[in-house]
């Protein structure tokens, strides 16, 4: 899983003991589909600005110029709407990545694309949506935890494939499990995102992606055999010197 720093600019929603309300199945008319898109578009704006707790379906309805009952016609409540907003965001990004990534050749170039895309997609929508996704996605709510875990698996699957292929080709170190390598990549990116949110600063996505990939790619490289041999030789020399000094001290103490 992606490492969480624990910062939450928006209070997480309270734990709900009841089971999640199944998503409503709206009429499949063109008008209904457009209404759903409009509700989701405005809901994304409201959640981004206010966070989950402060956002209301009343505000969403008012911005759309419809009654709150219209929102409830298509969604069972605010929590269901929140789940749909986050799920749709993930679906959009995953679709773009899966469509473009096959055209990128080489493990390092693919890693660079994923890092750049992750920063760009989260920050391009503004830090409000970024904070909302990061904080609400980590709220330990029974009705969202399983859904979020599935989204995370899908979202990180391209990186896991790149790392696995890199290990098979000898471009990525094999002495660490893939899950730790994944965390080592997404962890620094999340630090960058939270720093941008908390400081209210703009991030040069391209430059930041370049720096991160330079650092991460070096860390992902397999240990060089000659470097390992040299390190082993140095260790053996140090051990020999230590034994020699110990013997000299022992001999010197005997007189």
PDB file of C-alpha atoms in Angstrom:
ATOM      1  CA  UNK A   1       0.000   0.000   0.000  1.00  0.00           C
ATOM      2  CA  UNK A   2       1.072   3.559  -0.499  1.00  0.00           C
ATOM      3  CA  UNK A   3       2.674   4.976   2.615  1.00  0.00           C
ATOM      4  CA  UNK A   4       0.444   7.392   4.505  1.00  0.00           C
ATOM      5  CA  UNK A   5       1.989  10.293   6.396  1.00  0.00           C
ATOM      6  CA  UNK A   6      -0.983  10.719   8.658  1.00  0.00           C
ATOM      7  CA  UNK A   7      -1.744  14.367   7.783  1.00  0.00           C
ATOM      8  CA  UNK A   8      -5.413  15.065   7.280  1.00  0.00           C
ATOM      9  CA  UNK A   9      -6.375  18.612   6.344  1.00  0.00           C
ATOM     10  CA  UNK A  10      -9.975  17.416   6.157  1.00  0.00           C
ATOM     11  CA  UNK A  11     -11.359  15.459   9.142  1.00  0.00           C
ATOM     12  CA  UNK A  12     -11.978  11.848   8.235  1.00  0.00           C
ATOM     13  CA  UNK A  13     -15.553  10.673   8.250  1.00  0.00           C
ATOM     14  CA  UNK A  14     -16.676   8.945  11.456  1.00  0.00           C
ATOM     15  CA  UNK A  15     -16.716   5.156  11.601  1.00  0.00           C
ATOM     16  CA  UNK A  16     -19.987   3.700  10.425  1.00  0.00           C
ATOM     17  CA  UNK A  17     -21.168   0.479  11.978  1.00  0.00           C
ATOM     18  CA  UNK A  18     -23.847  -0.258   9.454  1.00  0.00           C
ATOM     19  CA  UNK A  19     -23.150  -1.956   6.169  1.00  0.00           C
ATOM     20  CA  UNK A  20     -22.615   0.201   3.119  1.00  0.00           C
ATOM     21  CA  UNK A  21     -25.739   1.081   1.191  1.00  0.00           C
ATOM     22  CA  UNK A  22     -25.587  -0.570  -2.246  1.00  0.00           C
ATOM     23  CA  UNK A  23     -25.220   1.917  -5.056  1.00  0.00           C
ATOM     24  CA  UNK A  24     -28.479   2.741  -6.754  1.00  0.00           C
ATOM     25  CA  UNK A  25     -29.001   1.621 -10.316  1.00  0.00           C
ATOM     26  CA  UNK A  26     -30.366   4.695 -12.104  1.00  0.00           C
ATOM     27  CA  UNK A  27     -32.448   4.544 -15.264  1.00  0.00           C
ATOM     28  CA  UNK A  28     -30.193   4.069 -18.273  1.00  0.00           C
ATOM     29  CA  UNK A  29     -31.546   7.000 -20.282  1.00  0.00           C
ATOM     30  CA  UNK A  30     -29.336   9.613 -21.910  1.00  0.00           C
ATOM     31  CA  UNK A  31     -30.862  12.300 -19.691  1.00  0.00           C
ATOM     32  CA  UNK A  32     -30.195  10.268 -16.545  1.00  0.00           C
ATOM     33  CA  UNK A  33     -26.622   9.549 -17.578  1.00  0.00           C
ATOM     34  CA  UNK A  34     -26.000  13.254 -18.171  1.00  0.00           C
ATOM     35  CA  UNK A  35     -27.542  14.094 -14.799  1.00  0.00           C
ATOM     36  CA  UNK A  36     -25.214  11.599 -13.094  1.00  0.00           C
ATOM     37  CA  UNK A  37     -22.196  13.134 -14.830  1.00  0.00           C
ATOM     38  CA  UNK A  38     -23.283  16.607 -13.716  1.00  0.00           C
ATOM     39  CA  UNK A  39     -23.775  15.498 -10.110  1.00  0.00           C
ATOM     40  CA  UNK A  40     -20.374  13.802 -10.027  1.00  0.00           C
ATOM     41  CA  UNK A  41     -18.661  16.814 -11.589  1.00  0.00           C
ATOM     42  CA  UNK A  42     -20.079  19.210  -9.006  1.00  0.00           C
ATOM     43  CA  UNK A  43     -19.595  16.725  -6.166  1.00  0.00           C
ATOM     44  CA  UNK A  44     -15.910  16.513  -7.041  1.00  0.00           C
ATOM     45  CA  UNK A  45     -15.673  20.299  -6.796  1.00  0.00           C
ATOM     46  CA  UNK A  46     -17.500  20.459  -3.459  1.00  0.00           C
ATOM     47  CA  UNK A  47     -15.549  17.599  -1.875  1.00  0.00           C
ATOM     48  CA  UNK A  48     -12.291  19.147  -3.099  1.00  0.00           C
ATOM     49  CA  UNK A  49     -13.127  22.499  -1.537  1.00  0.00           C
ATOM     50  CA  UNK A  50     -14.701  21.356   1.731  1.00  0.00           C
ATOM     51  CA  UNK A  51     -13.649  17.784   2.438  1.00  0.00           C
ATOM     52  CA  UNK A  52     -16.097  15.034   3.266  1.00  0.00           C
ATOM     53  CA  UNK A  53     -17.543  16.187   6.572  1.00  0.00           C
ATOM     54  CA  UNK A  54     -18.169  19.803   5.600  1.00  0.00           C
ATOM     55  CA  UNK A  55     -19.532  18.969   2.149  1.00  0.00           C
ATOM     56  CA  UNK A  56     -23.296  18.586   1.857  1.00  0.00           C
ATOM     57  CA  UNK A  57     -25.632  17.190  -0.749  1.00  0.00           C
ATOM     58  CA  UNK A  58     -27.604  20.415  -0.305  1.00  0.00           C
ATOM     59  CA  UNK A  59     -24.624  22.429  -1.576  1.00  0.00           C
ATOM     60  CA  UNK A  60     -24.173  20.045  -4.488  1.00  0.00           C
ATOM     61  CA  UNK A  61     -27.841  20.346  -5.430  1.00  0.00           C
ATOM     62  CA  UNK A  62     -27.808  24.147  -5.134  1.00  0.00           C
ATOM     63  CA  UNK A  63     -24.816  24.466  -7.445  1.00  0.00           C
ATOM     64  CA  UNK A  64     -26.577  22.268  -9.965  1.00  0.00           C
ATOM     65  CA  UNK A  65     -29.814  24.205  -9.618  1.00  0.00           C
ATOM     66  CA  UNK A  66     -31.792  21.092  -8.707  1.00  0.00           C
ATOM     67  CA  UNK A  67     -33.486  19.797  -5.578  1.00  0.00           C
ATOM     68  CA  UNK A  68     -31.609  17.638  -3.087  1.00  0.00           C
ATOM     69  CA  UNK A  69     -34.124  14.895  -3.835  1.00  0.00           C
ATOM     70  CA  UNK A  70     -32.755  14.771  -7.372  1.00  0.00           C
ATOM     71  CA  UNK A  71     -29.311  13.903  -6.016  1.00  0.00           C
ATOM     72  CA  UNK A  72     -30.831  11.141  -3.880  1.00  0.00           C
ATOM     73  CA  UNK A  73     -32.581   9.770  -6.939  1.00  0.00           C
ATOM     74  CA  UNK A  74     -29.214   8.632  -8.243  1.00  0.00           C
ATOM     75  CA  UNK A  75     -27.132   8.244  -5.067  1.00  0.00           C
ATOM     76  CA  UNK A  76     -28.130   6.804  -1.712  1.00  0.00           C
ATOM     77  CA  UNK A  77     -26.283   9.443   0.288  1.00  0.00           C
ATOM     78  CA  UNK A  78     -23.143  11.518   0.698  1.00  0.00           C
ATOM     79  CA  UNK A  79     -20.925   8.530   1.513  1.00  0.00           C
ATOM     80  CA  UNK A  80     -21.997   6.705  -1.622  1.00  0.00           C
ATOM     81  CA  UNK A  81     -21.371   9.846  -3.649  1.00  0.00           C
ATOM     82  CA  UNK A  82     -17.904  10.182  -2.097  1.00  0.00           C
ATOM     83  CA  UNK A  83     -17.060   6.585  -2.992  1.00  0.00           C
ATOM     84  CA  UNK A  84     -18.176   7.180  -6.566  1.00  0.00           C
ATOM     85  CA  UNK A  85     -16.141  10.389  -6.906  1.00  0.00           C
ATOM     86  CA  UNK A  86     -12.945   8.703  -5.718  1.00  0.00           C
ATOM     87  CA  UNK A  87     -13.617   5.536  -7.729  1.00  0.00           C
ATOM     88  CA  UNK A  88     -14.230   7.524 -10.901  1.00  0.00           C
ATOM     89  CA  UNK A  89     -11.031   9.502 -10.358  1.00  0.00           C
ATOM     90  CA  UNK A  90      -9.045   6.291 -10.057  1.00  0.00           C
ATOM     91  CA  UNK A  91     -10.768   4.815 -13.110  1.00  0.00           C
ATOM     92  CA  UNK A  92      -9.896   7.882 -15.194  1.00  0.00           C
ATOM     93  CA  UNK A  93      -6.217   7.819 -14.229  1.00  0.00           C
ATOM     94  CA  UNK A  94      -5.875   4.051 -14.576  1.00  0.00           C
ATOM     95  CA  UNK A  95      -7.415   4.163 -18.056  1.00  0.00           C
ATOM     96  CA  UNK A  96      -5.001   6.898 -19.184  1.00  0.00           C
ATOM     97  CA  UNK A  97      -1.974   5.058 -17.795  1.00  0.00           C
ATOM     98  CA  UNK A  98      -2.956   1.691 -19.243  1.00  0.00           C
ATOM     99  CA  UNK A  99      -3.558   3.304 -22.627  1.00  0.00           C
ATOM    100  CA  UNK A 100      -0.262   5.224 -22.810  1.00  0.00           C
ATOM    101  CA  UNK A 101       2.215   3.034 -20.937  1.00  0.00           C
ATOM    102  CA  UNK A 102       2.576   0.331 -23.648  1.00  0.00           C
ATOM    103  CA  UNK A 103       4.026   2.999 -25.947  1.00  0.00           C
ATOM    104  CA  UNK A 104       6.862   3.771 -23.510  1.00  0.00           C
ATOM    105  CA  UNK A 105       9.950   1.624 -23.989  1.00  0.00           C
ATOM    106  CA  UNK A 106      12.373   0.708 -21.224  1.00  0.00           C
ATOM    107  CA  UNK A 107      11.938   0.234 -17.480  1.00  0.00           C
ATOM    108  CA  UNK A 108      13.439   3.596 -16.545  1.00  0.00           C
ATOM    109  CA  UNK A 109      11.341   5.505 -19.071  1.00  0.00           C
ATOM    110  CA  UNK A 110       8.214   3.718 -17.857  1.00  0.00           C
ATOM    111  CA  UNK A 111       9.051   4.558 -14.252  1.00  0.00           C
ATOM    112  CA  UNK A 112       9.525   8.198 -15.240  1.00  0.00           C
ATOM    113  CA  UNK A 113       6.149   8.235 -16.970  1.00  0.00           C
ATOM    114  CA  UNK A 114       4.385   6.785 -13.911  1.00  0.00           C
ATOM    115  CA  UNK A 115       6.039   9.212 -11.487  1.00  0.00           C
ATOM    116  CA  UNK A 116       5.279  12.197 -13.715  1.00  0.00           C
ATOM    117  CA  UNK A 117       1.689  11.034 -14.281  1.00  0.00           C
ATOM    118  CA  UNK A 118       1.078  10.457 -10.573  1.00  0.00           C
ATOM    119  CA  UNK A 119       2.253  13.949  -9.617  1.00  0.00           C
ATOM    120  CA  UNK A 120       0.562  15.621 -12.563  1.00  0.00           C
ATOM    121  CA  UNK A 121      -2.840  13.991 -12.163  1.00  0.00           C
ATOM    122  CA  UNK A 122      -3.011  14.613  -8.428  1.00  0.00           C
ATOM    123  CA  UNK A 123      -1.818  18.210  -8.590  1.00  0.00           C
ATOM    124  CA  UNK A 124      -3.320  19.238 -11.934  1.00  0.00           C
ATOM    125  CA  UNK A 125      -6.808  19.155 -10.401  1.00  0.00           C
ATOM    126  CA  UNK A 126      -5.618  21.383  -7.557  1.00  0.00           C
ATOM    127  CA  UNK A 127      -4.436  20.576  -4.079  1.00  0.00           C
ATOM    128  CA  UNK A 128      -8.026  20.425  -2.838  1.00  0.00           C
ATOM    129  CA  UNK A 129      -8.782  17.239  -4.748  1.00  0.00           C
ATOM    130  CA  UNK A 130      -5.319  15.923  -3.933  1.00  0.00           C
ATOM    131  CA  UNK A 131      -5.912  16.372  -0.189  1.00  0.00           C
ATOM    132  CA  UNK A 132      -9.395  14.914  -0.471  1.00  0.00           C
ATOM    133  CA  UNK A 133      -8.181  11.780  -2.269  1.00  0.00           C
ATOM    134  CA  UNK A 134      -5.235  11.233   0.071  1.00  0.00           C
ATOM    135  CA  UNK A 135      -7.093  11.848   3.327  1.00  0.00           C
ATOM    136  CA  UNK A 136     -10.513  10.362   2.607  1.00  0.00           C
ATOM    137  CA  UNK A 137      -8.964   7.381   0.866  1.00  0.00           C
ATOM    138  CA  UNK A 138      -7.166   6.495   4.081  1.00  0.00           C
ATOM    139  CA  UNK A 139     -10.127   6.880   6.429  1.00  0.00           C
ATOM    140  CA  UNK A 140     -10.668   3.504   8.071  1.00  0.00           C
ATOM    141  CA  UNK A 141     -14.343   3.209   7.277  1.00  0.00           C
ATOM    142  CA  UNK A 142     -15.856  -0.247   6.966  1.00  0.00           C
ATOM    143  CA  UNK A 143     -17.872   0.722   3.914  1.00  0.00           C
ATOM    144  CA  UNK A 144     -14.930   2.071   1.921  1.00  0.00           C
ATOM    145  CA  UNK A 145     -11.862   0.123   3.047  1.00  0.00           C
ATOM    146  CA  UNK A 146     -12.418  -2.852   0.762  1.00  0.00           C
ATOM    147  CA  UNK A 147     -13.244  -0.651  -2.225  1.00  0.00           C
ATOM    148  CA  UNK A 148     -10.170   1.517  -1.643  1.00  0.00           C
ATOM    149  CA  UNK A 149      -7.905  -1.533  -1.314  1.00  0.00           C
ATOM    150  CA  UNK A 150      -9.127  -2.792  -4.681  1.00  0.00           C
ATOM    151  CA  UNK A 151      -8.572   0.606  -6.297  1.00  0.00           C
ATOM    152  CA  UNK A 152      -5.051   0.744  -4.874  1.00  0.00           C
ATOM    153  CA  UNK A 153      -4.214  -2.682  -6.284  1.00  0.00           C
ATOM    154  CA  UNK A 154      -5.399  -1.619  -9.724  1.00  0.00           C
ATOM    155  CA  UNK A 155      -3.668   1.757  -9.507  1.00  0.00           C
ATOM    156  CA  UNK A 156      -0.285   0.315  -8.530  1.00  0.00           C
ATOM    157  CA  UNK A 157      -0.506  -2.732 -10.836  1.00  0.00           C
ATOM    158  CA  UNK A 158       1.376  -1.039 -13.729  1.00  0.00           C
ATOM    159  CA  UNK A 159       4.296  -0.205 -11.434  1.00  0.00           C
ATOM    160  CA  UNK A 160       4.342  -3.743 -10.070  1.00  0.00           C
ATOM    161  CA  UNK A 161       4.519  -5.093 -13.626  1.00  0.00           C
ATOM    162  CA  UNK A 162       7.389  -2.747 -14.461  1.00  0.00           C
ATOM    163  CA  UNK A 163       9.312  -3.779 -11.356  1.00  0.00           C
ATOM    164  CA  UNK A 164       8.680  -7.486 -11.924  1.00  0.00           C
ATOM    165  CA  UNK A 165       9.828  -7.257 -15.549  1.00  0.00           C
ATOM    166  CA  UNK A 166      12.817  -5.186 -14.472  1.00  0.00           C
ATOM    167  CA  UNK A 167      13.832  -7.879 -12.013  1.00  0.00           C
ATOM    168  CA  UNK A 168      13.441 -10.548 -14.687  1.00  0.00           C
ATOM    169  CA  UNK A 169      15.603  -8.529 -17.101  1.00  0.00           C
ATOM    170  CA  UNK A 170      18.225  -7.765 -14.465  1.00  0.00           C
ATOM    171  CA  UNK A 171      17.552  -4.012 -14.440  1.00  0.00           C
ATOM    172  CA  UNK A 172      15.945  -3.928 -10.978  1.00  0.00           C
ATOM    173  CA  UNK A 173      17.391  -5.382  -7.802  1.00  0.00           C
ATOM    174  CA  UNK A 174      16.061  -8.754  -6.722  1.00  0.00           C
ATOM    175  CA  UNK A 175      17.108  -8.647  -3.079  1.00  0.00           C
ATOM    176  CA  UNK A 176      13.957  -6.763  -2.022  1.00  0.00           C
ATOM    177  CA  UNK A 177      10.307  -7.826  -2.422  1.00  0.00           C
ATOM    178  CA  UNK A 178       8.190  -5.933  -4.918  1.00  0.00           C
ATOM    179  CA  UNK A 179       5.840  -4.561  -2.253  1.00  0.00           C
ATOM    180  CA  UNK A 180       8.743  -2.792  -0.511  1.00  0.00           C
ATOM    181  CA  UNK A 181      10.034  -1.410  -3.794  1.00  0.00           C
ATOM    182  CA  UNK A 182       6.532  -0.120  -4.523  1.00  0.00           C
ATOM    183  CA  UNK A 183       6.359   1.637  -1.148  1.00  0.00           C
ATOM    184  CA  UNK A 184       9.841   3.064  -1.670  1.00  0.00           C
ATOM    185  CA  UNK A 185       8.597   4.709  -4.875  1.00  0.00           C
ATOM    186  CA  UNK A 186       5.186   5.997  -3.821  1.00  0.00           C
ATOM    187  CA  UNK A 187       6.360   7.113  -0.372  1.00  0.00           C
ATOM    188  CA  UNK A 188       8.585   9.986  -1.576  1.00  0.00           C
ATOM    189  CA  UNK A 189       5.910  11.105  -4.026  1.00  0.00           C
ATOM    190  CA  UNK A 190       3.358  11.337  -1.250  1.00  0.00           C
ATOM    191  CA  UNK A 191       5.756  13.459   0.787  1.00  0.00           C
ATOM    192  CA  UNK A 192       5.963  15.834  -2.183  1.00  0.00           C
ATOM    193  CA  UNK A 193       2.181  15.981  -2.484  1.00  0.00           C
ATOM    194  CA  UNK A 194       1.582  16.630   1.209  1.00  0.00           C
ATOM    195  CA  UNK A 195       4.295  19.288   1.256  1.00  0.00           C
ATOM    196  CA  UNK A 196       2.556  21.078  -1.606  1.00  0.00           C
ATOM    197  CA  UNK A 197      -0.783  20.847   0.211  1.00  0.00           C
ATOM    198  CA  UNK A 198       0.387  22.004   3.620  1.00  0.00           C
ATOM    199  CA  UNK A 199       2.618  24.795   2.337  1.00  0.00           C
ATOM    200  CA  UNK A 200       0.226  25.893  -0.369  1.00  0.00           C
ATOM    201  CA  UNK A 201       3.039  25.936  -2.917  1.00  0.00           C
ATOM    202  CA  UNK A 202       3.069  25.114  -6.597  1.00  0.00           C
ATOM    203  CA  UNK A 203       5.177  22.168  -7.676  1.00  0.00           C
ATOM    204  CA  UNK A 204       7.217  22.054 -10.868  1.00  0.00           C
ATOM    205  CA  UNK A 205       5.947  18.606 -11.784  1.00  0.00           C
ATOM    206  CA  UNK A 206       8.408  17.945 -14.612  1.00  0.00           C
ATOM    207  CA  UNK A 207      11.490  18.999 -12.643  1.00  0.00           C
ATOM    208  CA  UNK A 208      10.344  17.158  -9.524  1.00  0.00           C
ATOM    209  CA  UNK A 209       9.652  13.992 -11.501  1.00  0.00           C
ATOM    210  CA  UNK A 210      13.131  14.163 -13.059  1.00  0.00           C
ATOM    211  CA  UNK A 211      14.819  14.499  -9.663  1.00  0.00           C
ATOM    212  CA  UNK A 212      12.755  11.748  -8.082  1.00  0.00           C
ATOM    213  CA  UNK A 213      13.393   9.302 -10.900  1.00  0.00           C
ATOM    214  CA  UNK A 214      17.135   9.996 -10.844  1.00  0.00           C
ATOM    215  CA  UNK A 215      17.154   9.158  -7.147  1.00  0.00           C
ATOM    216  CA  UNK A 216      14.749   6.217  -7.316  1.00  0.00           C
ATOM    217  CA  UNK A 217      16.393   4.570 -10.312  1.00  0.00           C
ATOM    218  CA  UNK A 218      19.738   4.535  -8.548  1.00  0.00           C
ATOM    219  CA  UNK A 219      18.098   2.902  -5.530  1.00  0.00           C
ATOM    220  CA  UNK A 220      16.415   0.296  -7.726  1.00  0.00           C
ATOM    221  CA  UNK A 221      19.616  -0.780  -9.454  1.00  0.00           C
ATOM    222  CA  UNK A 222      20.981  -4.255  -8.695  1.00  0.00           C
ATOM    223  CA  UNK A 223      24.090  -4.130  -6.504  1.00  0.00           C
ATOM    224  CA  UNK A 224      27.126  -4.179  -8.797  1.00  0.00           C
ATOM    225  CA  UNK A 225      29.177  -7.343  -8.588  1.00  0.00           C
ATOM    226  CA  UNK A 226      32.458  -5.498  -8.582  1.00  0.00           C
ATOM    227  CA  UNK A 227      31.218  -3.157  -5.882  1.00  0.00           C
ATOM    228  CA  UNK A 228      30.041  -6.118  -3.834  1.00  0.00           C
ATOM    229  CA  UNK A 229      33.370  -7.852  -4.297  1.00  0.00           C
ATOM    230  CA  UNK A 230      35.224  -4.704  -3.242  1.00  0.00           C
ATOM    231  CA  UNK A 231      32.992  -4.294  -0.196  1.00  0.00           C
ATOM    232  CA  UNK A 232      33.555  -7.920   0.729  1.00  0.00           C
ATOM    233  CA  UNK A 233      37.331  -7.507   0.308  1.00  0.00           C
ATOM    234  CA  UNK A 234      37.301  -4.412   2.501  1.00  0.00           C
ATOM    235  CA  UNK A 235      35.361  -6.292   5.125  1.00  0.00           C
ATOM    236  CA  UNK A 236      37.827  -9.156   5.067  1.00  0.00           C
ATOM    237  CA  UNK A 237      40.775  -6.743   5.378  1.00  0.00           C
ATOM    238  CA  UNK A 238      39.121  -4.975   8.303  1.00  0.00           C
ATOM    239  CA  UNK A 239      38.455  -8.306  10.004  1.00  0.00           C
ATOM    240  CA  UNK A 240      42.080  -9.356   9.485  1.00  0.00           C
ATOM    241  CA  UNK A 241      43.369  -6.061  10.893  1.00  0.00           C
ATOM    242  CA  UNK A 242      41.067  -6.395  13.869  1.00  0.00           C
ATOM    243  CA  UNK A 243      42.310  -9.909  14.570  1.00  0.00           C
ATOM    244  CA  UNK A 244      45.928  -8.776  14.191  1.00  0.00           C
ATOM    245  CA  UNK A 245      45.433  -5.870  16.582  1.00  0.00           C
ATOM    246  CA  UNK A 246      43.721  -8.147  19.080  1.00  0.00           C
ATOM    247  CA  UNK A 247      46.609 -10.603  18.897  1.00  0.00           C
ATOM    248  CA  UNK A 248      49.188  -7.824  19.330  1.00  0.00           C
ATOM    249  CA  UNK A 249      47.324  -6.440  22.333  1.00  0.00           C
ATOM    250  CA  UNK A 250      47.158  -9.882  23.865  1.00  0.00           C
ATOM    251  CA  UNK A 251      50.863 -10.519  23.260  1.00  0.00           C
ATOM    252  CA  UNK A 252      51.781  -7.081  24.578  1.00  0.00           C
ATOM    253  CA  UNK A 253      49.805  -7.636  27.729  1.00  0.00           C
ATOM    254  CA  UNK A 254      51.671 -10.862  28.476  1.00  0.00           C
ATOM    255  CA  UNK A 255      55.012  -9.098  29.196  1.00  0.00           C
TER     256      UNK A 255
END
